[in-house]
């Protein structure tokens, strides 16, 4: 089996040649185990189908850069796992970079990547309202860029997001139907697109239920835990909301801590729902109601889009816009 | 300020030349902000002190490889943050690889790195009881290796670990003093060094308190959640322990889930203590008692050792063996 090609591979594995192709072009339309079987045998014979090989021949790095605001965060950790799983099947490795939500760090890293350090970038952005020209430079070098969760609307790139508006609307509506009339919306950096989208769902749900929107209830928090504790303590003591809708997981945790300190009972005095990918949300006291994004699947989809672009299989890239569905889990914290 | 050197830099910043040097050799004996100020100004003038520059001149990648068993895990996520923070100050980036505790994946990645993909490796190992020759190949190429948390005792490399034996002894002793006489020890892959060390603390604490060791109470779990649920359900129903000492965070979560399903009350019927870096452990129901490792600091220390080696500042590398202290937090789950 020295002179191996797709036909021989198909014959040996007793599969169709199109199945073999699908295994290489990162298509999701193929059984996971079958795909892994094909790729591992191909690796054994260091075989790459022509379109793939020819495309990789001029690639230097076999490295995929992943840029995220934080790593110690269940959503991003799971998304990275998804990206990494697909990358691995293509023999690629992950160059990981954390921006801490600081735009300058994102720019400096992307510019560093311009020197051929990676074959592509999958990123969750940090700097809306800035000039994103540095990303267009990558396009000229045919370095595919995929945004996930947080996107720049002014940059043409493939995107993988979730139905944030619907989720926020549903969560807010649940709180309203449970009797909440003073729902605080917690956000970090209002200007980020998902912050805005999630807030719109909140605003529209209020309108539907004829509850006047109150700007004082939109709490713009920080990335600093201590600062958030101060802010939320002030909110709970002075504004006294009866519901919290948090667009960021750790703001829900901060709320729990502050409630414990102040002796505010969840859900009796305050109902809480938060965007969160925390697997142990049901183990919290009380169990946290969550809008859970399919983080791992988002990573898989983003990486799949990248490899389709890399292999020139997808002429429509970077116009791909994938929207996956989140799930709303109502638990004790919002009953 | 074109012809810049340490003296000029020191003068401009009104600092001693030794302070400037410390900023470059990754020493911890310098104020964080001062260090950042020095390095950023140095970067502005793309200045590197000679010992550093000369050492980097022949470095190709400015990339530091980080190998961990899992990413979606608070301990490793925080450790990666610590490594990344130090790497960033040296203008280095992180090439991240997840082994899923599969030895073959570790070997294939390390061999990939042999082709000059990284200037060094910081890793938490996955394959004890195997041949680790592939790591010695790196030494010949002067690629520094630092182990953290999980180490190979047969490989000479710098290590950053915690006082696992003392922590396990203290945790087990607490359970014994609280009246537990049938304490199950939960572990994944007994053969891993930390698994053995942690178990020794457990065994010796039992001996000290004249409680006979029972091999049936050493529960070797898996990396598969469903399998662990089955195992733990069987343990709680048939062996009926009155205490659980978990050497791995997610096994404690699995225990909580199974207890909820079976209606076993923590801490009344079962007291639980686990190794865990989960920030929200106090928010669990009941609050989880933890042995908390200084994950972030371990990452910082490991990266600092790496840069000291890279800059030939540390002739004793790779003989460095750093042991940091964990903290035992007794919360509701073990009261």
XYZ file of C-alpha atoms in Angstrom:
670
model
C 0.000 0.000 0.000
C 2.863 2.373 -0.864
C 1.226 4.154 -3.801
C -1.840 5.118 -1.873
C -4.660 7.310 -3.184
C -8.285 7.938 -2.300
C -9.480 4.962 -4.405
C -7.090 2.509 -2.723
C -7.935 3.947 0.690
C -11.662 3.606 -0.071
C -11.172 0.023 -1.194
C -9.077 -0.952 1.834
C -11.616 0.589 4.235
C -14.549 -0.631 2.159
C -15.956 2.904 1.961
C -17.003 5.209 -0.879
C -14.418 7.633 -2.250
C -16.771 10.510 -1.406
C -16.778 9.401 2.215
C -12.978 9.435 2.174
C -13.051 12.959 0.744
C -15.503 14.126 3.371
C -13.107 12.852 6.044
C -10.423 15.187 4.690
C -12.454 18.283 3.974
C -13.643 18.606 7.579
C -17.244 17.958 6.553
C -19.597 17.326 9.463
C -21.664 15.080 7.201
C -19.716 11.932 8.156
C -19.688 9.541 11.116
C -17.116 10.676 13.693
C -15.500 7.249 14.169
C -15.391 6.553 10.439
C -13.682 9.905 9.920
C -11.146 9.225 12.669
C -10.480 5.762 11.194
C -9.848 7.211 7.729
C -7.592 10.011 8.952
C -5.532 7.732 11.194
C -4.911 5.221 8.406
C -4.067 8.110 6.076
C -1.627 9.401 8.670
C -0.003 5.975 8.967
C 0.778 6.199 5.252
C 1.421 9.961 5.544
C -1.126 10.310 2.795
C -2.930 13.544 1.907
C -5.386 13.809 -0.969
C -4.129 16.141 -3.681
C -6.406 19.142 -3.176
C -5.514 18.965 0.511
C -1.815 18.307 0.063
C -1.379 20.925 -2.652
C -3.062 23.364 -0.354
C -0.942 22.462 2.616
C 2.280 22.300 0.669
C 2.557 26.086 0.747
C 1.431 26.247 4.373
C 4.305 26.744 6.752
C 2.960 26.279 10.210
C 0.177 23.701 10.627
C -0.734 26.046 13.448
C -4.134 27.551 14.148
C -4.200 30.673 16.304
C -7.027 30.932 18.815
C -7.690 34.300 20.465
C -10.029 34.529 23.450
C -10.737 37.132 26.162
C -10.230 34.558 28.958
C -9.203 30.932 29.394
C -10.349 30.228 32.966
C -13.953 30.416 31.783
C -16.105 27.390 31.068
C -17.462 28.725 27.794
C -14.072 29.482 26.261
C -12.394 26.379 27.706
C -15.058 24.167 26.111
C -14.914 26.088 22.827
C -11.117 25.690 22.736
C -11.589 21.953 23.270
C -13.919 21.844 20.273
C -11.513 23.802 18.070
C -8.593 21.668 19.205
C -10.425 18.408 18.484
C -10.972 19.352 14.834
C -7.489 20.854 14.479
C -5.932 17.638 15.779
C -7.713 15.554 13.144
C -6.086 17.750 10.513
C -2.684 17.469 12.166
C -2.844 21.097 13.292
C -1.900 22.594 16.648
C -3.347 25.482 18.633
C -1.469 28.701 19.315
C -3.509 30.142 22.163
C -3.660 33.805 23.106
C -5.636 35.520 25.869
C -6.517 39.200 25.457
C -8.011 39.889 28.914
C -10.485 41.951 26.865
C -7.733 44.444 26.106
C -7.905 45.558 22.481
C -4.215 46.508 22.252
C -3.200 42.962 23.159
C -5.414 41.602 20.392
C -3.844 43.969 17.846
C -0.265 43.170 18.854
C -0.884 39.421 18.664
C -2.644 39.590 15.303
C 0.242 41.644 13.927
C 2.673 39.058 15.296
C 0.696 36.395 13.396
C 1.178 38.383 10.213
C 4.730 37.051 10.133
C 3.485 33.633 9.061
C 3.172 32.235 12.569
C -0.206 30.614 11.881
C -2.301 29.441 8.936
C -5.475 30.915 10.331
C -7.199 32.581 13.248
C -10.303 31.713 15.239
C -11.137 34.525 17.606
C -13.658 35.957 20.011
C -13.034 39.703 19.733
C -12.320 42.317 22.373
C -12.209 45.722 20.765
C -15.409 46.997 19.231
C -15.568 50.643 18.231
C -11.957 50.547 17.054
C -10.271 50.387 13.658
C -9.913 46.751 12.600
C -7.720 47.292 9.559
C -5.053 44.991 11.066
C -7.438 42.119 10.378
C -7.814 42.994 6.707
C -4.056 42.682 6.358
C -4.502 38.976 7.084
C -6.988 38.623 4.246
C -4.369 39.835 1.793
C -2.137 37.017 3.029
C -4.977 34.493 2.660
C -5.040 33.778 6.364
C -8.654 32.753 7.057
C -10.320 34.390 10.046
C -13.324 32.961 11.890
C -15.087 34.917 14.653
C -16.975 32.994 17.308
C -19.418 34.335 19.904
C -18.057 37.892 19.745
C -17.723 39.353 16.255
C -16.711 42.572 14.506
C -19.602 43.568 12.305
C -17.387 45.800 10.140
C -15.030 42.956 9.173
C -15.957 40.365 6.572
C -15.210 37.014 8.223
C -16.954 33.725 8.830
C -18.849 33.781 12.118
C -20.204 31.229 14.578
C -22.612 32.727 17.096
C -25.659 31.719 19.116
C -29.234 33.024 19.147
C -28.408 35.525 21.896
C -31.392 37.779 21.258
C -33.964 34.975 21.553
C -32.263 33.536 24.646
C -32.163 36.902 26.388
C -35.779 37.579 25.469
C -36.863 34.170 26.815
C -34.852 34.530 30.042
C -36.174 38.027 30.733
C -39.711 36.935 29.918
C -39.402 34.037 32.370
C -38.354 36.460 35.123
C -41.288 38.758 34.275
C -43.758 35.857 34.296
C -42.355 34.836 37.688
C -43.355 38.236 39.019
C -40.121 40.221 38.704
C -40.705 43.896 37.917
C -37.279 45.332 38.677
C -34.831 43.228 36.650
C -31.189 44.323 36.582
C -29.189 43.484 33.462
C -25.500 42.743 34.211
C -22.993 43.312 31.426
C -19.250 43.806 30.960
C -18.432 46.357 28.281
C -21.795 47.415 26.860
C -20.206 48.218 23.508
C -19.404 44.561 22.664
C -21.851 43.233 20.089
C -23.139 40.328 22.198
C -23.624 42.725 25.099
C -25.834 44.841 22.850
C -27.725 41.903 21.334
C -28.382 40.323 24.708
C -29.535 43.656 26.087
C -31.944 44.112 23.163
C -33.670 40.830 24.043
C -33.993 42.093 27.602
C -35.323 45.489 26.489
C -37.877 44.014 24.080
C -39.165 41.482 26.627
C -39.736 44.347 29.081
C -41.608 46.279 26.389
C -43.786 43.286 25.498
C -44.814 43.017 29.154
C -45.268 46.772 29.489
C -42.539 47.104 32.109
C -40.794 50.467 31.554
C -37.082 50.218 30.732
C -34.909 51.844 33.393
C -31.334 52.671 32.408
C -30.344 52.610 36.097
C -30.956 48.824 35.998
C -28.334 48.260 33.295
C -25.227 47.544 35.379
C -21.971 47.921 33.474
C -19.487 45.774 35.415
C -15.740 45.295 35.176
C -13.205 42.480 34.722
C -12.010 43.055 38.279
C -13.721 40.839 40.866
C -13.318 43.327 43.730
C -14.784 46.162 41.675
C -17.772 43.983 40.729
C -18.369 43.069 44.368
C -18.508 46.789 45.226
C -20.819 47.578 42.300
C -23.216 44.702 43.005
C -23.299 45.386 46.754
C -24.341 48.964 45.988
C -26.959 47.747 43.485
C -28.515 45.227 45.883
C -28.534 47.680 48.786
C -29.723 50.811 46.973
C -31.544 49.819 43.787
C -32.890 46.564 45.285
C -33.764 44.660 42.077
C -36.044 41.577 42.327
C -34.417 39.874 39.352
C -30.946 39.607 37.831
C -30.286 38.729 34.221
C -26.528 38.321 33.787
C -24.931 38.301 30.337
C -21.652 36.996 31.803
C -21.170 33.890 33.972
C -18.811 35.340 36.550
C -21.187 38.243 37.252
C -23.727 35.641 38.392
C -21.120 34.136 40.718
C -20.330 37.617 42.053
C -24.078 38.102 42.633
C -24.227 34.835 44.609
C -21.269 35.913 46.763
C -22.772 39.337 47.458
C -26.171 37.800 48.271
C -24.484 35.454 50.760
C -22.729 38.425 52.368
C -25.840 40.610 52.515
C -28.173 37.748 53.428
C -30.314 38.272 50.342
C -32.184 35.033 49.596
C -32.178 33.585 46.049
C -34.811 33.028 44.646
C -37.157 34.424 47.305
C -35.902 38.019 47.281
C -33.938 37.886 44.035
C -34.287 35.587 41.025
C -31.157 34.979 38.942
C -30.603 33.762 35.378
C -27.221 33.935 33.660
C -25.458 33.058 30.446
C -23.196 30.219 31.602
C -21.552 27.055 30.325
C -20.756 25.859 33.825
C -21.349 22.099 33.941
C -21.953 22.168 37.673
C -24.560 24.968 37.607
C -27.097 22.477 39.068
C -24.777 21.913 42.046
C -24.742 25.570 43.115
C -26.720 26.766 46.135
C -29.293 27.438 44.801
C -28.991 25.668 41.443
C -28.227 28.397 38.889
C -30.658 28.966 36.013
C -28.633 29.276 32.850
C -28.703 30.123 29.181
C -26.204 27.481 28.078
C -24.434 28.018 24.771
C -23.243 24.941 22.838
C -19.640 26.009 23.491
C -17.932 22.811 22.334
C -20.038 22.625 19.153
C -19.278 26.285 18.428
C -15.572 25.489 18.578
C -16.019 22.469 16.316
C -18.032 24.499 13.800
C -15.550 27.397 13.798
C -12.616 25.048 13.196
C -14.536 23.167 10.487
C -15.214 26.452 8.671
C -11.525 27.301 8.930
C -10.373 24.031 7.360
C -12.974 24.300 4.606
C -11.543 27.718 3.792
C -7.956 26.510 4.064
C -8.692 23.724 1.614
C -10.520 26.127 -0.710
C -13.550 23.889 -0.407
C -15.738 26.796 0.559
C -15.784 29.590 -2.011
C -18.392 31.433 0.030
C -16.093 31.761 2.992
C -15.725 34.345 4.601
C -19.441 35.040 4.174
C -20.466 32.044 6.299
C -22.640 33.062 9.237
C -23.549 30.134 11.479
C -25.983 30.590 14.329
C -26.331 27.763 16.843
C -29.057 27.533 19.469
C -28.526 27.981 23.200
C -30.706 26.258 25.799
C -32.513 27.931 28.700
C -32.417 25.865 31.895
C -34.688 27.183 34.622
C -33.433 25.925 37.979
C -34.012 26.840 41.641
C -32.442 30.321 41.291
C -35.344 31.493 39.131
C -38.265 29.407 40.367
C 17.782 57.083 22.641
C 18.871 55.049 19.628
C 22.001 53.484 21.111
C 20.220 52.115 24.122
C 21.741 49.855 26.767
C 20.951 48.871 30.332
C 22.737 51.928 31.761
C 20.801 54.386 29.585
C 17.575 52.535 30.301
C 18.310 52.669 34.046
C 19.047 56.379 33.837
C 15.920 57.194 31.821
C 13.726 55.213 34.235
C 15.683 56.418 37.254
C 16.237 52.824 38.371
C 19.340 50.770 39.260
C 20.917 48.706 36.472
C 20.407 45.578 38.611
C 16.679 46.299 38.707
C 16.698 46.552 34.918
C 18.488 43.203 34.719
C 16.030 41.572 37.076
C 13.226 42.757 34.799
C 14.772 40.790 31.949
C 15.825 37.616 33.720
C 12.288 36.863 34.898
C 13.273 37.318 38.526
C 10.315 37.464 40.922
C 12.355 39.792 43.152
C 11.059 42.953 41.453
C 7.895 45.027 41.604
C 5.415 43.809 38.956
C 4.565 47.290 37.597
C 8.213 48.366 37.519
C 9.063 45.216 35.576
C 6.236 45.795 33.093
C 7.323 49.446 32.695
C 10.921 48.426 31.957
C 9.985 45.693 29.502
C 7.484 47.862 27.628
C 9.985 50.703 27.188
C 12.591 48.140 26.133
C 10.112 46.784 23.604
C 9.430 50.284 22.263
C 13.130 50.535 21.446
C 13.242 46.829 20.497
C 16.052 46.562 23.013
C 17.268 43.305 24.547
C 20.182 43.139 27.006
C 23.105 41.195 25.538
C 22.933 37.974 27.555
C 19.248 37.872 26.666
C 19.574 38.909 23.039
C 22.545 36.673 22.364
C 20.528 33.848 23.790
C 17.438 34.662 21.787
C 19.256 35.413 18.559
C 19.502 31.711 17.802
C 15.962 31.075 19.007
C 13.548 30.705 16.162
C 10.105 30.640 17.602
C 9.517 32.842 20.674
C 6.994 30.119 21.379
C 6.579 28.199 24.616
C 4.767 24.872 24.384
C 2.389 24.037 27.213
C 1.139 20.459 27.533
C -1.739 19.660 29.895
C -4.128 16.716 30.355
C -7.200 18.985 30.192
C -8.052 22.640 29.587
C -11.640 22.821 30.864
C -10.339 22.374 34.400
C -9.874 25.219 36.866
C -6.440 24.110 38.000
C -4.942 23.898 34.517
C -6.770 26.974 33.214
C -5.337 29.050 36.084
C -1.863 27.542 35.664
C -1.941 28.348 31.930
C -2.861 31.933 32.821
C 0.184 32.125 35.088
C 2.516 30.696 32.433
C 1.056 32.985 29.795
C 1.470 36.095 31.943
C 5.215 35.502 32.311
C 5.626 34.426 28.681
C 3.930 37.632 27.499
C 6.395 39.791 29.419
C 9.200 38.091 27.522
C 7.394 38.543 24.208
C 6.682 34.810 24.023
C 3.481 33.064 22.979
C 1.861 29.829 24.152
C 1.465 26.779 21.942
C -1.144 24.825 23.861
C -1.681 21.088 23.640
C -4.186 18.895 25.464
C -3.340 15.201 25.916
C -6.655 13.986 27.392
C -4.322 11.911 29.586
C -3.398 9.814 26.544
C 0.329 9.089 26.541
C 0.561 8.568 22.755
C -0.772 12.096 22.166
C 1.907 13.499 24.460
C 4.645 11.617 22.595
C 3.438 12.667 19.146
C 3.242 16.325 20.165
C 6.658 16.340 21.831
C 8.157 14.771 18.704
C 6.431 17.424 16.613
C 8.099 20.059 18.818
C 11.468 18.506 18.062
C 11.281 20.197 14.672
C 12.000 23.562 16.246
C 8.387 24.528 16.802
C 9.018 25.828 20.298
C 11.885 27.092 22.457
C 10.766 25.151 25.486
C 8.102 23.002 27.089
C 6.153 23.316 30.299
C 4.121 20.178 30.878
C 1.963 18.227 33.255
C 2.613 14.626 32.231
C 0.238 11.829 31.279
C 2.192 8.650 30.769
C 3.952 7.216 33.770
C 5.358 3.700 33.530
C 6.394 4.314 29.918
C 9.687 5.030 28.191
C 10.334 8.784 28.208
C 13.359 8.818 25.919
C 11.530 11.205 23.549
C 11.999 13.877 26.218
C 15.746 13.370 26.425
C 15.944 14.117 22.713
C 14.824 17.647 23.587
C 17.684 18.075 26.048
C 20.175 17.399 23.253
C 18.567 20.280 21.366
C 18.771 22.513 24.445
C 14.997 22.801 24.669
C 14.318 23.362 28.393
C 11.582 21.238 29.927
C 9.704 22.125 33.107
C 7.228 19.711 34.694
C 4.443 21.109 36.840
C 2.069 19.239 39.158
C 2.581 15.891 37.419
C 6.184 14.856 36.848
C 8.233 11.973 35.454
C 10.631 10.929 38.183
C 12.948 9.193 35.683
C 13.525 12.369 33.639
C 15.864 15.125 34.791
C 13.843 18.315 34.455
C 12.948 21.327 36.574
C 9.735 20.701 38.507
C 7.063 22.817 40.180
C 4.796 20.804 42.448
C 2.789 21.243 45.636
C 3.020 19.575 49.039
C 0.544 16.885 47.998
C 1.528 14.401 50.698
C 1.007 16.868 53.569
C -2.286 18.119 52.089
C -3.660 14.603 51.669
C -2.549 13.652 55.160
C -4.226 16.751 56.649
C -7.454 16.250 54.677
C -7.714 12.573 55.609
C -6.893 13.353 59.229
C -9.674 15.961 59.292
C -12.177 13.374 58.042
C -10.973 10.889 60.675
C -11.226 13.482 63.464
C -14.776 14.257 62.241
C -15.677 10.635 62.898
C -15.259 9.056 59.465
C -14.032 5.456 59.613
C -14.739 4.329 56.041
C -13.053 6.901 53.817
C -12.989 6.225 50.081
C -10.040 7.622 48.109
C -10.997 8.663 44.558
C -8.256 8.699 41.943
C -7.872 8.667 38.151
C -4.946 6.544 36.983
C -3.299 5.296 40.185
C 0.063 5.074 38.434
C 0.461 8.863 38.047
C 2.960 10.206 40.574
C 0.587 12.692 42.216
C -2.009 9.924 42.512
C 0.536 7.842 44.419
C 1.788 10.720 46.585
C -1.718 11.828 47.493
C -2.675 8.262 48.305
C 0.365 7.876 50.583
C -0.822 10.838 52.678
C -4.219 9.144 52.923
C -2.680 5.770 53.870
C -0.368 7.231 56.512
C -3.145 9.307 58.111
C -5.251 6.131 58.422
C -2.299 4.322 60.006
C -1.670 7.148 62.476
C -5.295 6.886 63.605
C -5.206 3.081 63.671
C -7.855 2.749 60.967
C -6.986 -0.321 58.853
C -6.319 0.417 55.174
C -8.865 -1.241 52.890
C -7.908 -1.552 49.220
C -11.597 -1.817 48.323
C -11.911 1.862 49.344
C -9.380 3.022 46.734
C -11.641 3.826 43.777
C -9.816 4.026 40.442
C -12.067 6.185 38.264
C -12.019 7.112 34.592
C -11.957 10.207 32.374
C -15.471 9.353 31.202
C -18.227 11.064 33.207
C -20.803 8.321 32.605
C -18.394 5.602 33.699
C -17.603 7.534 36.880
C -21.291 7.956 37.660
C -21.726 4.164 37.405
C -18.645 3.472 39.540
C -19.603 5.974 42.261
C -23.237 4.856 42.343
C -22.054 1.299 42.972
C -19.606 2.494 45.653
C -22.219 4.557 47.538
C -24.823 1.788 47.347
C -22.636 -1.217 48.138
C -19.525 -0.070 49.993
C -21.332 2.820 51.710
C -18.326 4.981 52.729
C -18.836 7.736 55.336
C -16.138 9.953 53.834
C -14.770 10.754 50.382
C -11.304 12.115 49.744
C -11.029 12.969 46.056
C -7.676 13.569 44.396
C -9.375 15.034 41.312
C -11.875 17.912 41.231
C -14.367 16.436 38.783
C -14.670 13.241 40.833
C -16.002 15.393 43.673
C -18.572 16.899 41.285
C -19.548 13.398 40.158
C -19.935 12.446 43.835
C -22.256 15.436 44.398
C -24.374 14.438 41.377
C -24.637 10.809 42.507
C -25.499 11.869 46.078
C -28.295 14.077 44.715
C -29.618 11.156 42.671
C -29.415 8.640 45.517
C -30.567 11.104 48.181
C -27.360 10.717 50.178
C -26.919 13.804 52.374
C -23.567 15.627 52.456
C -22.129 16.064 55.087
C -24.558 14.114 57.339
C -24.158 10.717 55.686
C -21.018 11.424 53.684
C -18.276 14.003 54.220
C -16.373 15.191 51.130
C -12.992 16.846 50.640
C -11.363 17.239 47.233
C -8.334 18.668 45.506
C -9.865 21.573 43.604
C -9.005 25.025 42.296
C -12.647 25.915 41.707
C -13.161 29.545 42.712
C -16.837 28.985 43.381
C -16.371 25.939 45.668
C -18.012 27.952 48.501
C -21.112 28.415 46.320
C -21.771 24.680 45.902
C -24.568 22.949 47.783
C -23.113 22.144 50.235
C -19.965 24.318 50.068
C -17.144 21.993 48.958
C -14.146 21.495 51.241
C -11.029 21.780 49.128
C -7.303 21.357 49.024
C -6.570 24.359 46.825
C -3.278 24.393 44.950
C -1.725 27.774 44.055
C -2.381 27.035 40.373
C -1.631 30.508 39.011
C 1.574 30.818 41.058
C 2.684 27.362 39.884
C 2.320 28.537 36.293
C 4.255 31.724 37.015
C 7.043 29.776 38.746
C 7.277 27.178 35.962
C 7.533 29.879 33.293
C 10.076 31.825 35.344
C 12.262 28.708 35.629
C 11.983 28.228 31.870
C 13.148 31.760 31.052
C 15.989 31.541 33.559
C 17.140 28.409 31.748
C 16.617 29.955 28.328
C 18.768 32.901 29.318
C 21.415 30.614 30.828
C 20.938 32.442 34.096
C 20.373 29.219 35.965
C 23.246 26.760 35.640
C 21.502 24.419 38.079
C 18.505 24.009 35.793
C 17.175 21.305 35.209
C 17.811 20.278 38.806
C 15.369 22.890 40.189
C 12.635 21.340 42.292
C 10.117 23.881 43.552
C 7.414 22.849 45.972
C 4.623 25.341 46.689
C 2.077 24.973 49.479
C -1.603 24.157 48.972
C -4.312 25.338 51.373
C -6.930 23.155 53.056
C -10.338 24.846 53.239
C -12.844 22.973 55.409
C -16.352 23.969 54.371
C -19.861 22.597 54.933
C -19.190 19.368 52.975
C -16.813 18.139 55.671
C -18.170 19.736 58.846
